[in-house]
mmCIF file of N, CA and C and ligand atoms in Angstrom:
data_model
loop_
_atom_site.group_PDB
_atom_site.id
_atom_site.type_symbol
_atom_site.label_atom_id
_atom_site.label_comp_id
_atom_site.label_asym_id
_atom_site.label_seq_id
_atom_site.Cartn_x
_atom_site.Cartn_y
_atom_site.Cartn_z
ATOM 1 N N MET A 1 -113.436 129.206 120.187
ATOM 2 C CA MET A 1 -112.262 128.521 120.706
ATOM 3 C C MET A 1 -112.308 128.516 122.229
ATOM 4 N N THR A 2 -111.947 127.414 122.791
ATOM 5 C CA THR A 2 -111.979 127.272 124.247
ATOM 6 C C THR A 2 -110.711 127.839 124.866
ATOM 7 N N GLN A 3 -110.910 128.687 125.846
ATOM 8 C CA GLN A 3 -109.773 129.200 126.581
ATOM 9 C C GLN A 3 -109.569 128.353 127.823
ATOM 10 N N THR A 4 -108.327 128.099 128.136
ATOM 11 C CA THR A 4 -108.017 127.253 129.283
ATOM 12 C C THR A 4 -107.216 128.046 130.304
ATOM 13 N N ILE A 5 -107.669 128.012 131.528
ATOM 14 C CA ILE A 5 -106.931 128.699 132.587
ATOM 15 C C ILE A 5 -106.699 127.735 133.749
ATOM 16 N N PRO A 6 -105.577 127.877 134.433
ATOM 17 C CA PRO A 6 -105.341 127.018 135.600
ATOM 18 C C PRO A 6 -106.226 127.448 136.771
ATOM 19 N N ALA A 7 -106.656 126.468 137.563
ATOM 20 C CA ALA A 7 -107.507 126.750 138.719
ATOM 21 C C ALA A 7 -106.715 127.418 139.846
ATOM 22 N N VAL A 8 -105.424 127.178 139.884
ATOM 23 C CA VAL A 8 -104.563 127.841 140.868
ATOM 24 C C VAL A 8 -103.390 128.459 140.124
ATOM 25 N N ASP A 9 -102.842 129.545 140.658
ATOM 26 C CA ASP A 9 -101.860 130.278 139.857
ATOM 27 C C ASP A 9 -100.477 129.628 139.845
ATOM 28 N N TYR A 10 -100.264 128.594 140.653
ATOM 29 C CA TYR A 10 -98.959 127.916 140.586
ATOM 30 C C TYR A 10 -98.978 126.696 139.684
ATOM 31 N N LEU A 11 -100.114 126.486 139.015
ATOM 32 C CA LEU A 11 -100.198 125.417 138.018
ATOM 33 C C LEU A 11 -100.017 126.021 136.632
ATOM 34 N N VAL A 12 -99.085 125.451 135.861
ATOM 35 C CA VAL A 12 -98.894 125.863 134.477
ATOM 36 C C VAL A 12 -99.538 124.798 133.602
ATOM 37 N N VAL A 13 -100.480 125.205 132.756
ATOM 38 C CA VAL A 13 -101.182 124.228 131.918
ATOM 39 C C VAL A 13 -100.669 124.322 130.483
ATOM 40 N N GLY A 14 -101.088 123.387 129.661
ATOM 41 C CA GLY A 14 -100.633 123.363 128.280
ATOM 42 C C GLY A 14 -100.122 121.976 127.948
ATOM 43 N N ASP A 15 -99.208 121.902 126.987
ATOM 44 C CA ASP A 15 -98.705 120.604 126.542
ATOM 45 C C ASP A 15 -97.862 119.913 127.614
ATOM 46 N N ASP A 16 -97.313 120.712 128.494
ATOM 47 C CA ASP A 16 -96.382 120.176 129.495
ATOM 48 C C ASP A 16 -96.759 120.733 130.867
ATOM 49 N N PRO A 17 -97.883 120.260 131.424
ATOM 50 C CA PRO A 17 -98.341 120.842 132.684
ATOM 51 C C PRO A 17 -97.378 120.570 133.842
ATOM 52 N N HIS A 18 -97.191 121.562 134.684
ATOM 53 C CA HIS A 18 -96.317 121.391 135.850
ATOM 54 C C HIS A 18 -96.617 122.476 136.869
ATOM 55 N N LEU A 19 -96.050 122.332 138.037
ATOM 56 C CA LEU A 19 -96.214 123.339 139.083
ATOM 57 C C LEU A 19 -94.980 124.221 139.140
ATOM 58 N N VAL A 20 -95.208 125.462 139.509
ATOM 59 C CA VAL A 20 -94.094 126.358 139.767
ATOM 60 C C VAL A 20 -94.229 126.882 141.188
ATOM 61 N N SER A 21 -93.118 127.183 141.777
ATOM 62 C CA SER A 21 -93.102 127.654 143.150
ATOM 63 C C SER A 21 -92.214 128.879 143.237
ATOM 64 N N LYS A 22 -92.542 129.729 144.202
ATOM 65 C CA LYS A 22 -91.614 130.806 144.531
ATOM 66 C C LYS A 22 -90.498 130.208 145.373
ATOM 67 N N GLU A 23 -89.287 130.632 145.086
ATOM 68 C CA GLU A 23 -88.156 130.115 145.835
ATOM 69 C C GLU A 23 -87.350 131.273 146.407
ATOM 70 N N CYS A 24 -87.083 131.187 147.703
ATOM 71 C CA CYS A 24 -86.248 132.207 148.348
ATOM 72 C C CYS A 24 -84.836 132.107 147.765
ATOM 73 N N THR A 25 -84.327 133.196 147.237
ATOM 74 C CA THR A 25 -83.013 133.124 146.597
ATOM 75 C C THR A 25 -81.893 133.056 147.624
ATOM 76 N N ASP A 26 -82.220 133.309 148.881
ATOM 77 C CA ASP A 26 -81.193 133.247 149.922
ATOM 78 C C ASP A 26 -81.045 131.853 150.520
ATOM 79 N N CYS A 27 -82.174 131.201 150.846
ATOM 80 C CA CYS A 27 -82.063 129.897 151.520
ATOM 81 C C CYS A 27 -82.746 128.761 150.766
ATOM 82 N N GLY A 28 -83.436 129.051 149.673
ATOM 83 C CA GLY A 28 -84.031 127.997 148.869
ATOM 84 C C GLY A 28 -85.386 127.505 149.350
ATOM 85 N N ALA A 29 -85.960 128.133 150.382
ATOM 86 C CA ALA A 29 -87.289 127.734 150.849
ATOM 87 C C ALA A 29 -88.310 127.957 149.735
ATOM 88 N N LEU A 30 -89.276 127.030 149.643
ATOM 89 C CA LEU A 30 -90.269 127.088 148.570
ATOM 90 C C LEU A 30 -91.635 127.511 149.115
ATOM 91 N N TYR A 31 -92.310 128.361 148.365
ATOM 92 C CA TYR A 31 -93.637 128.832 148.763
ATOM 93 C C TYR A 31 -94.570 128.857 147.562
ATOM 94 N N PHE A 32 -95.805 128.436 147.785
ATOM 95 C CA PHE A 32 -96.789 128.534 146.712
ATOM 96 C C PHE A 32 -97.553 129.847 146.762
ATOM 97 N N ASP A 33 -97.639 130.423 147.930
ATOM 98 C CA ASP A 33 -98.390 131.676 148.045
ATOM 99 C C ASP A 33 -97.431 132.866 147.967
ATOM 100 N N ARG A 34 -98.022 134.023 147.822
ATOM 101 C CA ARG A 34 -97.232 135.235 147.689
ATOM 102 C C ARG A 34 -96.630 135.604 149.045
ATOM 103 N N ARG A 35 -95.370 135.909 149.076
ATOM 104 C CA ARG A 35 -94.692 136.248 150.325
ATOM 105 C C ARG A 35 -93.963 137.563 150.175
ATOM 106 N N ASN A 36 -93.966 138.316 151.238
ATOM 107 C CA ASN A 36 -93.149 139.524 151.245
ATOM 108 C C ASN A 36 -91.775 139.241 151.827
ATOM 109 N N ALA A 37 -91.723 138.235 152.717
ATOM 110 C CA ALA A 37 -90.448 137.862 153.301
ATOM 111 C C ALA A 37 -90.447 136.366 153.572
ATOM 112 N N CYS A 38 -89.260 135.776 153.508
ATOM 113 C CA CYS A 38 -89.116 134.350 153.754
ATOM 114 C C CYS A 38 -89.344 134.038 155.229
ATOM 115 N N ALA A 39 -90.147 133.009 155.504
ATOM 116 C CA ALA A 39 -90.441 132.645 156.890
ATOM 117 C C ALA A 39 -89.235 132.018 157.579
ATOM 118 N N LYS A 40 -88.280 131.534 156.781
ATOM 119 C CA LYS A 40 -87.122 130.858 157.383
ATOM 120 C C LYS A 40 -85.960 131.813 157.636
ATOM 121 N N CYS A 41 -85.664 132.663 156.659
ATOM 122 C CA CYS A 41 -84.460 133.490 156.795
ATOM 123 C C CYS A 41 -84.767 134.976 156.697
ATOM 124 N N PHE A 42 -86.036 135.319 156.526
ATOM 125 C CA PHE A 42 -86.471 136.709 156.430
ATOM 126 C C PHE A 42 -85.926 137.420 155.203
ATOM 127 N N GLY A 43 -85.408 136.638 154.245
ATOM 128 C CA GLY A 43 -84.965 137.228 152.991
ATOM 129 C C GLY A 43 -86.168 137.751 152.212
ATOM 130 N N THR A 44 -85.930 138.688 151.327
ATOM 131 C CA THR A 44 -87.041 139.280 150.585
ATOM 132 C C THR A 44 -86.897 139.107 149.082
ATOM 133 N N ASN A 45 -85.945 138.279 148.662
ATOM 134 C CA ASN A 45 -85.765 138.058 147.231
ATOM 135 C C ASN A 45 -86.265 136.678 146.845
ATOM 136 N N PHE A 46 -87.147 136.642 145.844
ATOM 137 C CA PHE A 46 -87.722 135.375 145.430
ATOM 138 C C PHE A 46 -87.553 135.169 143.938
ATOM 139 N N GLY A 47 -87.253 133.952 143.577
ATOM 140 C CA GLY A 47 -87.236 133.564 142.177
ATOM 141 C C GLY A 47 -88.369 132.582 141.947
ATOM 142 N N THR A 48 -88.396 131.988 140.756
ATOM 143 C CA THR A 48 -89.420 131.000 140.432
ATOM 144 C C THR A 48 -88.730 129.695 140.112
ATOM 145 N N ARG A 49 -89.270 128.612 140.625
ATOM 146 C CA ARG A 49 -88.665 127.309 140.343
ATOM 147 C C ARG A 49 -89.723 126.354 139.819
ATOM 148 N N ARG A 50 -89.397 125.655 138.751
ATOM 149 C CA ARG A 50 -90.262 124.594 138.256
ATOM 150 C C ARG A 50 -90.089 123.370 139.149
ATOM 151 N N LEU A 51 -91.219 122.803 139.585
ATOM 152 C CA LEU A 51 -91.158 121.641 140.467
ATOM 153 C C LEU A 51 -91.328 120.357 139.675
ATOM 154 N N SER A 52 -90.863 119.274 140.247
ATOM 155 C CA SER A 52 -90.995 117.962 139.615
ATOM 156 C C SER A 52 -92.462 117.556 139.538
ATOM 157 N N ASN A 53 -92.794 116.806 138.522
ATOM 158 C CA ASN A 53 -94.152 116.272 138.404
ATOM 159 C C ASN A 53 -94.311 114.963 139.167
ATOM 160 N N GLU A 54 -93.225 114.485 139.760
ATOM 161 C CA GLU A 54 -93.308 113.215 140.471
ATOM 162 C C GLU A 54 -92.885 113.391 141.922
ATOM 163 N N GLY A 55 -93.502 112.567 142.773
ATOM 164 C CA GLY A 55 -93.155 112.634 144.181
ATOM 165 C C GLY A 55 -93.690 111.424 144.903
ATOM 166 N N ILE A 56 -93.621 111.476 146.232
ATOM 167 C CA ILE A 56 -94.134 110.362 147.028
ATOM 168 C C ILE A 56 -95.163 110.874 148.032
ATOM 169 N N VAL A 57 -96.110 110.000 148.360
ATOM 170 C CA VAL A 57 -97.163 110.363 149.300
ATOM 171 C C VAL A 57 -96.599 110.331 150.718
ATOM 172 N N ARG A 58 -96.729 111.445 151.411
ATOM 173 C CA ARG A 58 -96.264 111.537 152.791
ATOM 174 C C ARG A 58 -97.399 111.327 153.792
ATOM 175 N N ALA A 59 -98.603 111.694 153.407
ATOM 176 C CA ALA A 59 -99.761 111.550 154.290
ATOM 177 C C ALA A 59 -101.005 111.539 153.426
ATOM 178 N N TYR A 60 -102.061 110.897 153.914
ATOM 179 C CA TYR A 60 -103.296 110.917 153.142
ATOM 180 C C TYR A 60 -104.499 110.840 154.073
ATOM 181 N N THR A 61 -105.615 111.308 153.566
ATOM 182 C CA THR A 61 -106.877 111.232 154.285
ATOM 183 C C THR A 61 -107.957 110.865 153.281
ATOM 184 N N VAL A 62 -108.723 109.844 153.579
ATOM 185 C CA VAL A 62 -109.867 109.519 152.743
ATOM 186 C C VAL A 62 -111.066 110.299 153.284
ATOM 187 N N VAL A 63 -111.619 111.161 152.431
ATOM 188 C CA VAL A 63 -112.710 112.030 152.847
ATOM 189 C C VAL A 63 -114.024 111.434 152.354
ATOM 190 N N GLN A 64 -114.898 111.124 153.295
ATOM 191 C CA GLN A 64 -116.205 110.565 152.924
ATOM 192 C C GLN A 64 -117.172 111.719 152.707
ATOM 193 N N ARG A 65 -117.867 111.690 151.602
ATOM 194 C CA ARG A 65 -118.868 112.726 151.346
ATOM 195 C C ARG A 65 -120.179 112.079 150.917
ATOM 196 N N GLY A 66 -121.103 112.896 150.466
ATOM 197 C CA GLY A 66 -122.386 112.369 150.001
ATOM 198 C C GLY A 66 -122.184 111.349 148.895
ATOM 199 N N SER A 67 -123.170 110.531 148.674
ATOM 200 C CA SER A 67 -123.028 109.444 147.726
ATOM 201 C C SER A 67 -122.788 109.935 146.305
ATOM 202 N N LYS A 68 -123.195 111.183 146.003
ATOM 203 C CA LYS A 68 -123.054 111.704 144.643
ATOM 204 C C LYS A 68 -121.601 111.838 144.225
ATOM 205 N N SER A 69 -120.833 112.564 145.040
ATOM 206 C CA SER A 69 -119.439 112.783 144.668
ATOM 207 C C SER A 69 -118.555 111.637 145.137
ATOM 208 N N GLY A 70 -119.056 110.863 146.084
ATOM 209 C CA GLY A 70 -118.282 109.724 146.546
ATOM 210 C C GLY A 70 -117.121 110.139 147.424
ATOM 211 N N PRO A 71 -116.450 109.179 148.008
ATOM 212 C CA PRO A 71 -115.274 109.532 148.801
ATOM 213 C C PRO A 71 -114.131 109.971 147.895
ATOM 214 N N TYR A 72 -113.258 110.789 148.397
ATOM 215 C CA TYR A 72 -112.043 111.109 147.654
ATOM 216 C C TYR A 72 -110.882 111.103 148.631
ATOM 217 N N THR A 73 -109.692 111.051 148.087
ATOM 218 C CA THR A 73 -108.505 110.942 148.914
ATOM 219 C C THR A 73 -107.657 112.197 148.782
ATOM 220 N N SER A 74 -107.416 112.824 149.905
ATOM 221 C CA SER A 74 -106.553 113.991 149.941
ATOM 222 C C SER A 74 -105.155 113.536 150.363
ATOM 223 N N VAL A 75 -104.148 113.951 149.602
ATOM 224 C CA VAL A 75 -102.784 113.520 149.915
ATOM 225 C C VAL A 75 -101.840 114.708 150.062
ATOM 226 N N VAL A 76 -100.808 114.480 150.851
ATOM 227 C CA VAL A 76 -99.696 115.417 150.914
ATOM 228 C C VAL A 76 -98.545 114.750 150.186
ATOM 229 N N VAL A 77 -98.089 115.394 149.127
ATOM 230 C CA VAL A 77 -97.057 114.811 148.263
ATOM 231 C C VAL A 77 -95.756 115.580 148.422
ATOM 232 N N GLU A 78 -94.691 114.833 148.672
ATOM 233 C CA GLU A 78 -93.365 115.438 148.694
ATOM 234 C C GLU A 78 -92.741 115.230 147.324
ATOM 235 N N LEU A 79 -92.498 116.333 146.637
ATOM 236 C CA LEU A 79 -92.019 116.242 145.263
ATOM 237 C C LEU A 79 -90.518 115.975 145.221
ATOM 238 N N GLN A 80 -90.113 115.277 144.178
ATOM 239 C CA GLN A 80 -88.683 115.032 143.960
ATOM 240 C C GLN A 80 -87.971 116.360 143.825
ATOM 241 N N GLY A 81 -86.915 116.525 144.560
ATOM 242 C CA GLY A 81 -86.137 117.743 144.426
ATOM 243 C C GLY A 81 -86.674 118.901 145.235
ATOM 244 N N GLY A 82 -87.741 118.663 145.987
ATOM 245 C CA GLY A 82 -88.240 119.709 146.879
ATOM 246 C C GLY A 82 -89.634 120.166 146.540
ATOM 247 N N GLY A 83 -90.318 120.615 147.559
ATOM 248 C CA GLY A 83 -91.685 121.087 147.399
ATOM 249 C C GLY A 83 -92.660 120.092 148.000
ATOM 250 N N ILE A 84 -93.586 120.590 148.795
ATOM 251 C CA ILE A 84 -94.617 119.749 149.382
ATOM 252 C C ILE A 84 -95.956 120.343 148.996
ATOM 253 N N VAL A 85 -96.833 119.502 148.442
ATOM 254 C CA VAL A 85 -98.086 120.015 147.925
ATOM 255 C C VAL A 85 -99.231 119.111 148.361
ATOM 256 N N LYS A 86 -100.350 119.750 148.691
ATOM 257 C CA LYS A 86 -101.539 119.003 149.072
ATOM 258 C C LYS A 86 -102.490 118.991 147.881
ATOM 259 N N ALA A 87 -103.012 117.814 147.556
ATOM 260 C CA ALA A 87 -103.908 117.697 146.400
ATOM 261 C C ALA A 87 -104.740 116.439 146.564
ATOM 262 N N ASN A 88 -105.597 116.182 145.605
ATOM 263 C CA ASN A 88 -106.370 114.943 145.632
ATOM 264 C C ASN A 88 -105.622 113.851 144.885
ATOM 265 N N LEU A 89 -105.755 112.638 145.414
ATOM 266 C CA LEU A 89 -105.230 111.478 144.719
ATOM 267 C C LEU A 89 -106.329 110.994 143.788
ATOM 268 N N ILE A 90 -106.003 110.932 142.499
ATOM 269 C CA ILE A 90 -107.019 110.624 141.499
ATOM 270 C C ILE A 90 -107.193 109.118 141.348
ATOM 271 N N GLY A 91 -108.430 108.685 141.393
ATOM 272 C CA GLY A 91 -108.748 107.306 141.063
ATOM 273 C C GLY A 91 -108.500 106.293 142.172
ATOM 274 N N VAL A 92 -108.160 106.760 143.367
ATOM 275 C CA VAL A 92 -107.945 105.831 144.475
ATOM 276 C C VAL A 92 -108.752 106.292 145.680
ATOM 277 N N THR A 93 -109.728 105.496 146.081
ATOM 278 C CA THR A 93 -110.494 105.857 147.279
ATOM 279 C C THR A 93 -110.448 104.735 148.312
ATOM 280 N N ASP A 94 -109.831 103.647 147.944
ATOM 281 C CA ASP A 94 -109.728 102.523 148.866
ATOM 282 C C ASP A 94 -108.408 102.629 149.628
ATOM 283 N N PRO A 95 -108.468 102.887 150.939
ATOM 284 C CA PRO A 95 -107.232 103.073 151.702
ATOM 285 C C PRO A 95 -106.298 101.882 151.610
ATOM 286 N N ALA A 96 -106.868 100.694 151.356
ATOM 287 C CA ALA A 96 -106.022 99.502 151.250
ATOM 288 C C ALA A 96 -105.082 99.585 150.052
ATOM 289 N N ARG A 97 -105.434 100.436 149.080
ATOM 290 C CA ARG A 97 -104.593 100.560 147.879
ATOM 291 C C ARG A 97 -103.538 101.649 148.025
ATOM 292 N N ILE A 98 -103.602 102.383 149.123
ATOM 293 C CA ILE A 98 -102.643 103.464 149.315
ATOM 294 C C ILE A 98 -101.506 102.970 150.195
ATOM 295 N N GLU A 99 -100.310 103.030 149.660
ATOM 296 C CA GLU A 99 -99.162 102.575 150.426
ATOM 297 C C GLU A 99 -98.363 103.780 150.887
ATOM 298 N N PRO A 100 -97.741 103.657 152.063
ATOM 299 C CA PRO A 100 -96.873 104.741 152.505
ATOM 300 C C PRO A 100 -95.777 104.972 151.480
ATOM 301 N N GLU A 101 -95.514 106.207 151.209
ATOM 302 C CA GLU A 101 -94.443 106.602 150.290
ATOM 303 C C GLU A 101 -94.649 106.064 148.884
ATOM 304 N N MET A 102 -95.885 105.806 148.505
ATOM 305 C CA MET A 102 -96.119 105.373 147.134
ATOM 306 C C MET A 102 -95.804 106.516 146.169
ATOM 307 N N LYS A 103 -95.336 106.126 144.986
ATOM 308 C CA LYS A 103 -94.934 107.127 143.997
ATOM 309 C C LYS A 103 -96.144 107.606 143.212
ATOM 310 N N VAL A 104 -96.201 108.890 143.006
ATOM 311 C CA VAL A 104 -97.309 109.479 142.263
ATOM 312 C C VAL A 104 -96.778 110.500 141.260
ATOM 313 N N ARG A 105 -97.620 110.822 140.297
ATOM 314 C CA ARG A 105 -97.246 111.860 139.344
ATOM 315 C C ARG A 105 -98.429 112.793 139.100
ATOM 316 N N LEU A 106 -98.084 113.989 138.680
ATOM 317 C CA LEU A 106 -99.074 115.036 138.434
ATOM 318 C C LEU A 106 -99.991 114.692 137.270
ATOM 319 N N VAL A 107 -101.273 114.910 137.455
ATOM 320 C CA VAL A 107 -102.228 114.824 136.354
ATOM 321 C C VAL A 107 -103.116 116.063 136.423
ATOM 322 N N THR A 108 -103.587 116.514 135.273
ATOM 323 C CA THR A 108 -104.502 117.648 135.263
ATOM 324 C C THR A 108 -105.853 117.185 134.736
ATOM 325 N N PHE A 109 -106.890 117.892 135.138
ATOM 326 C CA PHE A 109 -108.227 117.539 134.667
ATOM 327 C C PHE A 109 -109.089 118.796 134.639
ATOM 328 N N GLU A 110 -110.143 118.733 133.858
ATOM 329 C CA GLU A 110 -111.049 119.864 133.743
ATOM 330 C C GLU A 110 -111.875 119.990 135.022
ATOM 331 N N ALA A 111 -111.794 121.163 135.658
ATOM 332 C CA ALA A 111 -112.490 121.354 136.932
ATOM 333 C C ALA A 111 -113.838 122.020 136.730
ATOM 334 N N GLY A 112 -114.060 122.590 135.545
ATOM 335 C CA GLY A 112 -115.333 123.261 135.308
ATOM 336 C C GLY A 112 -115.219 124.212 134.135
ATOM 337 N N VAL A 113 -116.373 124.603 133.599
ATOM 338 C CA VAL A 113 -116.411 125.533 132.477
ATOM 339 C C VAL A 113 -117.377 126.655 132.839
ATOM 340 N N ASP A 114 -116.963 127.895 132.651
ATOM 341 C CA ASP A 114 -117.873 128.992 132.974
ATOM 342 C C ASP A 114 -118.744 129.342 131.764
ATOM 343 N N ASP A 115 -119.605 130.356 131.914
ATOM 344 C CA ASP A 115 -120.581 130.689 130.877
ATOM 345 C C ASP A 115 -119.929 131.124 129.568
ATOM 346 N N ASP A 116 -118.711 131.637 129.652
ATOM 347 C CA ASP A 116 -118.022 132.080 128.447
ATOM 348 C C ASP A 116 -117.265 130.944 127.762
ATOM 349 N N GLY A 117 -117.343 129.753 128.350
ATOM 350 C CA GLY A 117 -116.642 128.621 127.757
ATOM 351 C C GLY A 117 -115.203 128.486 128.213
ATOM 352 N N THR A 118 -114.804 129.309 129.183
ATOM 353 C CA THR A 118 -113.442 129.203 129.703
ATOM 354 C C THR A 118 -113.341 127.975 130.600
ATOM 355 N N GLN A 119 -112.364 127.162 130.300
ATOM 356 C CA GLN A 119 -112.195 125.902 131.003
ATOM 357 C C GLN A 119 -111.155 126.047 132.110
ATOM 358 N N ALA A 120 -111.560 125.705 133.326
ATOM 359 C CA ALA A 120 -110.612 125.733 134.436
ATOM 360 C C ALA A 120 -109.967 124.362 134.571
ATOM 361 N N VAL A 121 -108.655 124.358 134.691
ATOM 362 C CA VAL A 121 -107.917 123.106 134.803
ATOM 363 C C VAL A 121 -107.317 123.003 136.202
ATOM 364 N N ALA A 122 -107.622 121.907 136.877
ATOM 365 C CA ALA A 122 -107.072 121.660 138.205
ATOM 366 C C ALA A 122 -106.083 120.502 138.115
ATOM 367 N N PHE A 123 -105.410 120.247 139.215
ATOM 368 C CA PHE A 123 -104.441 119.153 139.190
ATOM 369 C C PHE A 123 -104.635 118.226 140.379
ATOM 370 N N GLY A 124 -104.120 117.033 140.218
ATOM 371 C CA GLY A 124 -104.114 116.060 141.294
ATOM 372 C C GLY A 124 -102.949 115.127 141.037
ATOM 373 N N TYR A 125 -102.938 114.011 141.755
ATOM 374 C CA TYR A 125 -101.866 113.047 141.554
ATOM 375 C C TYR A 125 -102.460 111.669 141.358
ATOM 376 N N GLU A 126 -101.799 110.877 140.540
ATOM 377 C CA GLU A 126 -102.219 109.492 140.356
ATOM 378 C C GLU A 126 -101.018 108.596 140.612
ATOM 379 N N PRO A 127 -101.309 107.371 141.084
ATOM 380 C CA PRO A 127 -100.201 106.450 141.349
ATOM 381 C C PRO A 127 -99.445 106.135 140.064
ATOM 382 N N ILE A 128 -98.132 106.059 140.149
ATOM 383 C CA ILE A 128 -97.333 105.659 138.997
ATOM 384 C C ILE A 128 -97.393 104.145 138.873
ATOM 385 N N GLY A 129 -97.720 103.712 137.687
ATOM 386 C CA GLY A 129 -97.779 102.280 137.449
ATOM 387 C C GLY A 129 -99.125 101.656 137.745
ATOM 388 N N ALA A 130 -100.097 102.486 138.138
ATOM 389 C CA ALA A 130 -101.430 101.945 138.427
ATOM 390 C C ALA A 130 -102.226 101.823 137.134
HETATM 391 ZN ZN1 LIG B 1 -85.167 132.217 152.860
#
């Protein structure tokens, strides 16, 4: 049986993949990495918040690489309801097709399989309606 693990610890995989974030219980600031204190209010209490799977592109960079992997597009996505995440835009490498504030949604894909057959799942974003 294949075991599936997320490539990053803030990605929840399964039938309903989504991102989770640490949230400062005092001021609501969101963090993906582990924090001992909030950078905004210095609070030390954190909860967990499920983030939206949909958002809009705030910034993007088309990264040119060797011909094998081809160019890919790195985007900064502002999620509905809060949270900003950097990821790859899936299936779009032509800058002419990327519009400011275009709507995107979370997609997951297999990032690799190790010798034990454990499958790593990564995430990216794809345009909604494309
Ligand atoms: Zn705070």
